[in-house]
XYZ file of C-alpha atoms in Angstrom:
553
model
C -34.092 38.375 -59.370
C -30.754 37.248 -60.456
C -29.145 38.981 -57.129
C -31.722 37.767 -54.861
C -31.387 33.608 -56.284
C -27.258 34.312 -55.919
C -27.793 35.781 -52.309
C -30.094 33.226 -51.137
C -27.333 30.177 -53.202
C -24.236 31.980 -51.062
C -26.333 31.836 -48.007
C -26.924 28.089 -47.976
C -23.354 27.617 -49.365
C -22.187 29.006 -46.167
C -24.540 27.142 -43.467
C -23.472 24.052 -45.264
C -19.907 25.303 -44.763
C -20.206 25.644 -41.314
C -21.626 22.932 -40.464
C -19.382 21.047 -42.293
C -16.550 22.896 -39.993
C -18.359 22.523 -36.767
C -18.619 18.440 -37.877
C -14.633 18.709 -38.951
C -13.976 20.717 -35.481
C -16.183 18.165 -33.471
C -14.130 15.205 -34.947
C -11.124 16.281 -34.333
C -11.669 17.828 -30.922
C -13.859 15.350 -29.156
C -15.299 16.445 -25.555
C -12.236 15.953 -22.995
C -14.374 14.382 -20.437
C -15.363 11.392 -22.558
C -12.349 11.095 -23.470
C -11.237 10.262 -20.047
C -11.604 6.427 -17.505
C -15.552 7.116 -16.047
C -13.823 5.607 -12.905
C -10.076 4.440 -11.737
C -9.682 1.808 -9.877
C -6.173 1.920 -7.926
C -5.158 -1.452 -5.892
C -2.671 -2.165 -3.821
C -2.389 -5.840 -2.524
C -0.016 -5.636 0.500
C 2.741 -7.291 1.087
C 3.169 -8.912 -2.027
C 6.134 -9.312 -4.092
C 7.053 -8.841 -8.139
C 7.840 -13.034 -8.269
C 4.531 -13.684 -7.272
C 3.507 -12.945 -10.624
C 5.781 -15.467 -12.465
C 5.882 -18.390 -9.936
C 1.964 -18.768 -9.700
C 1.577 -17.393 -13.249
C 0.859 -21.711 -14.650
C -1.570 -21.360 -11.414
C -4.271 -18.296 -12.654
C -6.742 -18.088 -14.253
C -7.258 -15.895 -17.477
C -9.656 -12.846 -15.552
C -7.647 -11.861 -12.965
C -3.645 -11.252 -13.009
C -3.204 -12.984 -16.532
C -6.162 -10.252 -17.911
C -4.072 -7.458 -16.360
C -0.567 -8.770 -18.011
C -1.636 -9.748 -21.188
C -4.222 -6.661 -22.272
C -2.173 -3.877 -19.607
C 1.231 -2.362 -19.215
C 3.461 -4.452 -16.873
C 6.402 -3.068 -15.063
C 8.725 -5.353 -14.562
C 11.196 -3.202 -12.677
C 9.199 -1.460 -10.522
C 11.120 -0.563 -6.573
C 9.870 1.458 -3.593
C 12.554 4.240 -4.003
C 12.912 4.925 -0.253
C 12.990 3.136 3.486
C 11.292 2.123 5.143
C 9.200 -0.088 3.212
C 5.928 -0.084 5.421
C 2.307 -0.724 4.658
C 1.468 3.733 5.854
C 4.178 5.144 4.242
C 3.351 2.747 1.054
C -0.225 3.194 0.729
C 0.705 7.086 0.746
C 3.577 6.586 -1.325
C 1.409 4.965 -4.338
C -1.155 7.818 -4.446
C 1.159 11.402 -3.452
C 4.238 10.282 -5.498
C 6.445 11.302 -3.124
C 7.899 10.037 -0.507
C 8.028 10.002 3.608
C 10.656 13.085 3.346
C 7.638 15.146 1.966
C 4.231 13.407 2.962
C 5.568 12.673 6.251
C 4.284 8.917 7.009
C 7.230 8.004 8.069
C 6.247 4.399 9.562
C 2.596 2.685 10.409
C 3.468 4.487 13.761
C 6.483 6.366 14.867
C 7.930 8.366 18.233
C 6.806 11.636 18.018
C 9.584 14.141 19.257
C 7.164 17.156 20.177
C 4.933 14.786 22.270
C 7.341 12.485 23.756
C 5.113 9.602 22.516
C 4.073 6.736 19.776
C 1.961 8.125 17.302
C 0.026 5.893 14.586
C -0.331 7.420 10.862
C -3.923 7.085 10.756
C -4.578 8.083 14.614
C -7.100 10.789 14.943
C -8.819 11.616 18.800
C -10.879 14.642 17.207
C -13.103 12.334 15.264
C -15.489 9.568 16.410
C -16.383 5.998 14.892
C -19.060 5.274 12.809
C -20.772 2.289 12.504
C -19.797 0.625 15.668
C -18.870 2.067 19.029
C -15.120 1.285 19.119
C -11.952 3.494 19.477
C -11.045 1.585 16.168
C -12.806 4.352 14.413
C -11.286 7.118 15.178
C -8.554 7.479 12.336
C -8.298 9.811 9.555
C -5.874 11.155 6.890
C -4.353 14.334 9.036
C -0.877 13.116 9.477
C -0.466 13.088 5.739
C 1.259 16.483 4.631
C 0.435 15.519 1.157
C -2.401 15.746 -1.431
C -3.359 12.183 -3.672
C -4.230 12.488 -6.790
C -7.397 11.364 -5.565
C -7.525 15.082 -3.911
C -6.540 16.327 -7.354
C -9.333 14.695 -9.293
C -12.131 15.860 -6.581
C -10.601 19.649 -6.576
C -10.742 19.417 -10.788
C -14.123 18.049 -10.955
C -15.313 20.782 -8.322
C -15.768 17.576 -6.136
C -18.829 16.087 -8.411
C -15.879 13.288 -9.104
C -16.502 10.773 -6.039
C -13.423 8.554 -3.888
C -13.746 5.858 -2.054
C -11.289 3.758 0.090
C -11.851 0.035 1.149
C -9.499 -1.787 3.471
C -9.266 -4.620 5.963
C -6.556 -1.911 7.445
C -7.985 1.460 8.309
C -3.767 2.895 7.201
C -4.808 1.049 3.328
C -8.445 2.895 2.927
C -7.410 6.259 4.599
C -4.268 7.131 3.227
C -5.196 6.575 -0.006
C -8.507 8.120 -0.458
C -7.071 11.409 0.853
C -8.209 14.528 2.463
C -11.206 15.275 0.386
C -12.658 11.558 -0.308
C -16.172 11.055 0.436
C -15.506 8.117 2.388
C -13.079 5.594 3.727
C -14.343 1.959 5.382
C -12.262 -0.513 7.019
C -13.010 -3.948 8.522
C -13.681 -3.881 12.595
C -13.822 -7.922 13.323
C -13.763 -9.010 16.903
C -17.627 -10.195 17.552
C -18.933 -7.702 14.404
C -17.573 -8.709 11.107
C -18.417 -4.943 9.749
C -16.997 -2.119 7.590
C -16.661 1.306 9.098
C -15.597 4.637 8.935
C -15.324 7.842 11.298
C -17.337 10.901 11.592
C -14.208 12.601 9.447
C -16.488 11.437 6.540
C -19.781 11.337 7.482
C -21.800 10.745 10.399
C -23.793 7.647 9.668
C -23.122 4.760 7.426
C -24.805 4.927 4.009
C -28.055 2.040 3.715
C -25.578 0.140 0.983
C -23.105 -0.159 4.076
C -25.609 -1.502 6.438
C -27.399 -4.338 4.126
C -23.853 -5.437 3.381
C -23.102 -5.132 7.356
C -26.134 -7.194 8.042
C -25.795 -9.524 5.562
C -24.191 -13.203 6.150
C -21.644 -11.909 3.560
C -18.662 -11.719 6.637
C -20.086 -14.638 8.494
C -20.090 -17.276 5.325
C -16.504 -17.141 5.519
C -16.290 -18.971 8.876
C -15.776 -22.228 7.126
C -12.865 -24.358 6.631
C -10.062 -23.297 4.841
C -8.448 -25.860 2.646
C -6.549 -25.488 -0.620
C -8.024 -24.359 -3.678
C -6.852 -27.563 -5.857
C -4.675 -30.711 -4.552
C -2.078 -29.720 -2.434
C 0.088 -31.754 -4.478
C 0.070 -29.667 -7.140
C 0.824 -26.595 -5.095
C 4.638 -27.055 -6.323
C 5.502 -23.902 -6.161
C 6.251 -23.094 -2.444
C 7.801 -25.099 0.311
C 5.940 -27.957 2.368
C 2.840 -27.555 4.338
C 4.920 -29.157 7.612
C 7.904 -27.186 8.558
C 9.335 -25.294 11.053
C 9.511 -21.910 9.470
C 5.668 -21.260 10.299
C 3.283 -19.337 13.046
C -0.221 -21.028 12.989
C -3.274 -19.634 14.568
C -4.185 -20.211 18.447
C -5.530 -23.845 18.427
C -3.135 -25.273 16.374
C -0.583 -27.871 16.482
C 1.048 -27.653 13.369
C 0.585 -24.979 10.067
C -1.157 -26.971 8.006
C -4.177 -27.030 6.401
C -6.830 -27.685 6.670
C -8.159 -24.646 9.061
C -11.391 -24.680 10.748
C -12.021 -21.147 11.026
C -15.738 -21.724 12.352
C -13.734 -23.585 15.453
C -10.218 -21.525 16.004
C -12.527 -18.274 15.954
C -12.928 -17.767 19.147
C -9.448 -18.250 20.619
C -8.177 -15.931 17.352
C -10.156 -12.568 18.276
C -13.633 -13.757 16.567
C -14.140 -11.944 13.094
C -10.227 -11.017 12.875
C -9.008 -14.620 12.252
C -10.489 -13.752 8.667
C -7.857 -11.144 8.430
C -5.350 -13.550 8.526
C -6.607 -15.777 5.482
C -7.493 -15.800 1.811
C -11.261 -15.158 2.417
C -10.206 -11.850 4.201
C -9.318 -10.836 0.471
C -12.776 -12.607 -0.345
C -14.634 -9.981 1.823
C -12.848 -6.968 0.612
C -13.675 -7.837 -3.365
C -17.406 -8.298 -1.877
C -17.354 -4.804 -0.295
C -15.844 -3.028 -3.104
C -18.217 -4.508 -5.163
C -20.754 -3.372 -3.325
C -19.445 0.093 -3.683
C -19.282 0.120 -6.885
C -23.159 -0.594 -6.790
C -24.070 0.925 -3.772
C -22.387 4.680 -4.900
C -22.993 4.728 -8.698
C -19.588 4.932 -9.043
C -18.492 5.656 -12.997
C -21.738 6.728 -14.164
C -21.238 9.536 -15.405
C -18.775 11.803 -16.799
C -16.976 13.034 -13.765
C -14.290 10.575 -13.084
C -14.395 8.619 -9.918
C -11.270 6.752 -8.222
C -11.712 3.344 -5.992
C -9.103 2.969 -4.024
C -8.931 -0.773 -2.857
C -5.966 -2.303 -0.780
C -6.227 -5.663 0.166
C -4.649 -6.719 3.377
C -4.990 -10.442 4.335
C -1.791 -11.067 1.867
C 0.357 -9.331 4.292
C -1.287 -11.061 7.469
C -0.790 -14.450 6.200
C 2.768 -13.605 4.400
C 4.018 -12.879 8.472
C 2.252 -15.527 10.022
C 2.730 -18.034 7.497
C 5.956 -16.410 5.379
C 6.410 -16.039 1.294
C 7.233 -19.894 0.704
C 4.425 -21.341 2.342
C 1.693 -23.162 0.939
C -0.666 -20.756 2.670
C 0.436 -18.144 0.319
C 0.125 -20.027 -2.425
C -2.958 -20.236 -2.248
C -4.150 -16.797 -0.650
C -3.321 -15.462 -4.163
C -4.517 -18.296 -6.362
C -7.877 -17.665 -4.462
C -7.368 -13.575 -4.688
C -7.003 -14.177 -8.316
C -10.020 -15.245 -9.005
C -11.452 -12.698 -6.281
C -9.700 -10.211 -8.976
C -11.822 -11.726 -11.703
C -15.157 -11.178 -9.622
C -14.445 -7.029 -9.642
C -13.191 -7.384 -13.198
C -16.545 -8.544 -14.247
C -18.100 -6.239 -12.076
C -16.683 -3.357 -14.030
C -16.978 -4.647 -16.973
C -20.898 -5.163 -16.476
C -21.287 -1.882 -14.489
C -18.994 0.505 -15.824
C -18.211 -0.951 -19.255
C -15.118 -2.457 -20.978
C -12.689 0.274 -21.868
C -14.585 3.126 -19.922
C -12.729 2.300 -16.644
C -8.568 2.316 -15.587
C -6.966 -0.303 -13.322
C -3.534 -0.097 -11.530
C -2.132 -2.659 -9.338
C 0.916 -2.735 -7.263
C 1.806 -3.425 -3.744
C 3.092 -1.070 -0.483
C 6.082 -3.106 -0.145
C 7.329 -6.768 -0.399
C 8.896 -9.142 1.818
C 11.633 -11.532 2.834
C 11.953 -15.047 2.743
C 11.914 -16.577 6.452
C 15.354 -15.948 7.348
C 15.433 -19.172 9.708
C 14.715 -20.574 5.718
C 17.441 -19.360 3.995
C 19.795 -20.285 6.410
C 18.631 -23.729 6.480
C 19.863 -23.349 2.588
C 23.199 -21.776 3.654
C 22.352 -18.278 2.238
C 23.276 -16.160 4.943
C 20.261 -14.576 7.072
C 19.366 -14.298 10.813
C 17.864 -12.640 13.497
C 18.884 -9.326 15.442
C 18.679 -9.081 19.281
C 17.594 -5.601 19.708
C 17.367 -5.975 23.626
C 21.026 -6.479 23.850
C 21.875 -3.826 21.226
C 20.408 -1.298 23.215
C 22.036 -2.602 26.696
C 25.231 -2.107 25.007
C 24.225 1.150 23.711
C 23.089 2.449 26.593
C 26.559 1.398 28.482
C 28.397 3.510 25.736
C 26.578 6.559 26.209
C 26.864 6.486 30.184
C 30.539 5.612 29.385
C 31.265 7.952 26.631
C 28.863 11.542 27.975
C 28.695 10.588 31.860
C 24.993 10.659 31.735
C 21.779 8.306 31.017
C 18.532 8.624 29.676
C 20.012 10.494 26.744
C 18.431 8.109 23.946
C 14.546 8.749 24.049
C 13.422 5.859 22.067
C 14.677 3.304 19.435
C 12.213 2.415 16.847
C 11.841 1.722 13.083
C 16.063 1.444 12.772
C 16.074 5.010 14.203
C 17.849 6.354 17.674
C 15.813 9.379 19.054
C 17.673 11.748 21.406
C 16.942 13.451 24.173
C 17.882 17.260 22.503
C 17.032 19.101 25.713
C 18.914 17.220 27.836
C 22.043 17.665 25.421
C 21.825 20.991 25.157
C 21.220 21.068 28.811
C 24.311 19.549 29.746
C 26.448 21.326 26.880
C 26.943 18.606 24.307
C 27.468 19.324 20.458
C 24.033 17.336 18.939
C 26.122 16.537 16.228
C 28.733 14.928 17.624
C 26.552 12.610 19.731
C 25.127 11.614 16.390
C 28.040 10.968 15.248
C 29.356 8.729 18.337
C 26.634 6.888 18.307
C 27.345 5.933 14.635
C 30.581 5.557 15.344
C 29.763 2.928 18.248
C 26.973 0.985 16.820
C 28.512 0.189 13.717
C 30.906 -1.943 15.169
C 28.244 -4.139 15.875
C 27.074 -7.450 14.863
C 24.724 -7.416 11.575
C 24.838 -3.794 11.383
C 25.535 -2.691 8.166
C 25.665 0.749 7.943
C 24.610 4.106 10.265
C 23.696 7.559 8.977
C 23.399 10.756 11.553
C 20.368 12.691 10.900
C 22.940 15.841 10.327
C 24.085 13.124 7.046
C 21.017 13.175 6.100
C 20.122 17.131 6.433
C 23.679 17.945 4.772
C 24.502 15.724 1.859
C 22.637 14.711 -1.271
C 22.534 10.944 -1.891
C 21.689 9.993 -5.558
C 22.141 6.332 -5.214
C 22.563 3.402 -3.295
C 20.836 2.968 0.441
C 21.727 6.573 1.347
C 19.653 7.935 -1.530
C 16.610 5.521 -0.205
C 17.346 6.656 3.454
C 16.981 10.014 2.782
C 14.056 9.683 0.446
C 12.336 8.064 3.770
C 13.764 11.185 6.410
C 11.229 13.299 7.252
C 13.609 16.141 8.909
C 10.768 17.084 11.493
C 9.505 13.836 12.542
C 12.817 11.055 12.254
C 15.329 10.366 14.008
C 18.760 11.455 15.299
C 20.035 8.415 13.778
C 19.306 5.726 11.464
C 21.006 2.103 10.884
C 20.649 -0.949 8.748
C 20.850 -3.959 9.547
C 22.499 -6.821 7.210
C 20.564 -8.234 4.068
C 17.809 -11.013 5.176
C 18.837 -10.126 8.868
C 15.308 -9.249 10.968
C 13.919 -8.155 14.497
C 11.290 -10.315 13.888
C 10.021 -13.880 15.349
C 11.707 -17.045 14.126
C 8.386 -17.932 12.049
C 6.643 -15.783 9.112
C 8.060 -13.127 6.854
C 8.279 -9.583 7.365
C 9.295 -6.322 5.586
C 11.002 -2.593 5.778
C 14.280 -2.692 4.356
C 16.173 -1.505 1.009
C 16.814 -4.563 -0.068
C 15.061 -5.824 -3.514
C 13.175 -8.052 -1.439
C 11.080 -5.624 -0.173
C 11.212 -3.104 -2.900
C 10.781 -4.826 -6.247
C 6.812 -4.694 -6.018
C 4.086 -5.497 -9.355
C 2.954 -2.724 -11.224
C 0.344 -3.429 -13.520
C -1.675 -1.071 -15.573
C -4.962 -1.973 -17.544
C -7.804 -0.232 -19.389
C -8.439 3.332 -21.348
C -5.958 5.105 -22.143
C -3.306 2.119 -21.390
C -0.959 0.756 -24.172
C -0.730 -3.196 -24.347
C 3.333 -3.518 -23.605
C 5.978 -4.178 -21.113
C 9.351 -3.060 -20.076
C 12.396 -4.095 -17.780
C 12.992 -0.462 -17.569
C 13.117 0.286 -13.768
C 10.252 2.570 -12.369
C 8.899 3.823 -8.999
C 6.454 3.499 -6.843
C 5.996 7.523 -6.990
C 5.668 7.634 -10.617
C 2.242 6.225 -10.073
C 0.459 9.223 -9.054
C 1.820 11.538 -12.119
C 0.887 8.803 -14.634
C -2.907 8.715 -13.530
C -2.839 12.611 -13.076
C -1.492 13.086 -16.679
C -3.886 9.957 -17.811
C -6.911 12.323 -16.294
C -5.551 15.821 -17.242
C -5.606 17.282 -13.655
C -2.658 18.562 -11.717
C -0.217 16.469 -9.806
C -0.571 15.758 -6.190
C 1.424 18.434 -4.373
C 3.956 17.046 -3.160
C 4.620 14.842 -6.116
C 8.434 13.792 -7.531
C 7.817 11.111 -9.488
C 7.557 11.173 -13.421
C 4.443 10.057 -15.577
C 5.180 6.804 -17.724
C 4.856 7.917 -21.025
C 5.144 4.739 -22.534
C 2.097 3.747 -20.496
C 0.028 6.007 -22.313
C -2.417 5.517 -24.801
């Protein structure tokens, strides 16, 4: 009896103990999955610069840019660790962590030397559009050589973990999203005002797409544009009447206000929204709609959004960085921030989602600007650069049509016809190097043999190289001098090494981010390893950039 009472007291004693293990175990080891963001969010708002931040900081709200700085990580420091500094190669750049040397967008579009032609980084002829019959369509991600982390997350979930890209620009929703996303949509204006994709995805819009396509979302835009608040108070950029401004078709002067409803037609229809803040406006609306339409972070899989918004860039080169037009493109994205902020919040849930922001490259101030305030700047007369180059190479080698194409501050050669006629390929690099760097506003010259031969760790060799793909640049590559552009006398533009162009935002915000900042420099390809060791899935292959510890929760 005795036995049998002890037996059964041990046996109880040791379900209790178990259990009391399992709870111990459970506690300390919670399920990985719900551990991680239910959805990331990537953005990358083109064209915009780090200052941005600070000088319309007095001007935002508290849900948008403000949320992100003062509950997120900011990076104060953050560069672009290679040139060129282009809205393809950035958009890539952000989500491979690597650069053009191993992803191979070298440019939005670049001479191909196997073709003999211009290529564009997106450009795909095998697939078809979808959603409106348009060559516009046919784009996909097969010039990247590079997997996102985007990829990563759908191979770790055994795809169940969705991705989605949203862009005015097909280059900002493609590259992004990746090889394996389940769909990318970009804005087609002209007389449509819709989102679509290409058959690479799917081969008919999903019903979310087409209510939002047939909706008067695009269309309630076509309204005047006029400041935000008094123009007055817009004290932090230049004066709406100057002479360092484009305008739209239409126009006599850049000022506001502007009648889209009116300049539409002489502007290419839908596309003058591009080139204003509602063209931000209609992204947030779409992505919103996504996040809706797709279900996306409901449920333990881990879906990424990928959303770049565009019309910053188109207005900073029409209207350039100091404008008043700027101004208040991003006082208005701001609060089109807030919008998807809520969004999340109400969808997804506070803290069960991951935000980072940054930008595919900067931009200078209007160089016609900065002269008119003695800092020295200019503009670069490419047409008589290559006259004079192509009078030394007939001089120098007896023979033209050696130099196949100039583009992106690269020289390509003609390598058959060199070996042809029994010149060293190296030593024509290195003439032409030789020659064009006596000339005005250039500021250095590399040969492509430099580039294949030496390691750079600093300085704009390191950055050049970074950005040389050996297969698809060029024989040579150049500089020109800081704040000097081939570019029109009006707007701002972009793709140098120069802090202007590399020293971009990057802001990170929600689980498993710390509440901080730093001045401690970081790159644009440490993105991609920080949100691969935030999810616990491998890095994208291609990746060289370093996870930000002190980012992590």
């Amino acid at each position: 009896m005795f036995k049998n009472t002890a037996c059964a007291l041990f046996a109880i004693l040791l379900i209790f103990s178990c259990k009391a293990q399992t709870e111990t175990i459970s506690t300390l080891k919670p399920d990985f999955n719900t551990d991680k963001p239910k959805l990331v969010v990537g953005i990358v708002v083109d064209q915009m610069r780090y200052d941005y931040l600070t000088r319309f900081y007095n001007k935002y709200g508290e849900g948008g840019f403000k949320r992100l700085m003062n509950e997120g990580f900011n990076c104060k420091n953050n560069h672009y660790n290679y040139v060129p500094t282009y809205t393809g190669p950035g958009h890539a750049s952000v989500y491979t962590g690597t650069t053009p040397k191993y992803h191979g967008i070298i440019a939005n579009d670049w001479y191909d030397k196997e073709i003999k032609s211009k290529v564009y980084c997106a450009e795909d002829k095998s697939v078809q559009s979808v959603g409106a019959e348009t060559e516009d369509g046919q784009m996909s991600p097969s010039r990247m050589k590079a997997t996102t982390f985007s990829d990563e997350n759908r191979l770790f979930t055994q795809m169940r973990g969705k991705t989605i890209g949203i862009s005015v620009k097909d280059r900002g929703a493609i590259l992004p999203a990746g090889h394996t996303a389940n769909a990318a949509y970009w804005f087609y204006g002209k007389d449509k005002g819709y989102f679509i994709t290409s058959s690479f995805y799917m081969n008919s819009l999903p019903n979310w797409v087409n209510e939002f396509n047939k909706s008067n979302t695009v269309a309630s835009y076509l309204k005047p544009w006029n400041t935000l608040y008094d123009i007055s108070t817009y004290e932090e950029s230049g004066s709406d009447l100057n002479n360092f401004e484009g305008t739209f078709k239409g126009m006599k002067t850049a000022t506001f206000p502007y009648d889209l409803a009116a300049l539409k037609d002489d502007n290419g229809g839908f596309d003058i929204l591009k080139g204003t803040a509602y063209g931000n406006s209609i992204v947030a609306d779409f992505a919103i709609a996504a996040i809706k339409g797709e279900q996306l972070g409901q449920d333990n899989h881990t879906d990424v959004l990928a959303v770049s918004f565009s019309s910053t860039d188109y207005v900073g080169h029409k209207f350039g960085v100091n404008s008043k037009e700027i101004e208040d493109t991003y006082i208005r994205f701001d609060k089109d921030l807030e919008r998807l902020f809520k969004t999340l919040d109400a969808s997804v849930g506070k803290g069960a989602y991951t935000v980072f922001l940054t930008a595919d490259h900067a931009a200078v101030d209007v160089p016609s600007y900065l002269k008119s305030v003695k800092i020295p700047a200019g503009y670069v007369d490419t047409k008589t650069q290559k006259e004079n180059l192509d009078k030394f190479m007939e001089s120098k080698f007896k023979a033209s049509g050696l130099i196949e194409n100039i583009s992106n501050n690269q020289i390509f050669l003609d390598r058959n016809k060199i070996n042809e006629l029994g010149f060293d390929l190296g030593d024509v690099q290195e003439a032409i190097v030789n020659e064009m760097i006596k000339y005005e506003f250039i500021d250095k010259a590399y040969t492509a043999s430099a580039m294949n031969s030496t390691s750079f760790i600093s300085g704009i060799e390191a950055l050049l190289q970074k950005g040389f793909n050996q297969k698809r640049s060029g024989d040579v590559l150049f500089v020109y001098d800081a704040a000097f552009i081939s570019y029109s006398k009006t707007g701002s533009t972009h793709g140098s090494g120069f802090d202007y162009d590399t020293h971009v935002p990057l802001l990170f915000f929600g689980k498993g981010i710390k509440h901080g900042e730093t001045f401690q420099k970081t790159e644009i390809t440490d993105i991609a390893p920080t949100m691969s060791a935030l999810l616990g899935i491998s890095f994208p292959n291609g990746a060289i950039g370093q996870p930000l510890e002190f980012v992590l929760d």
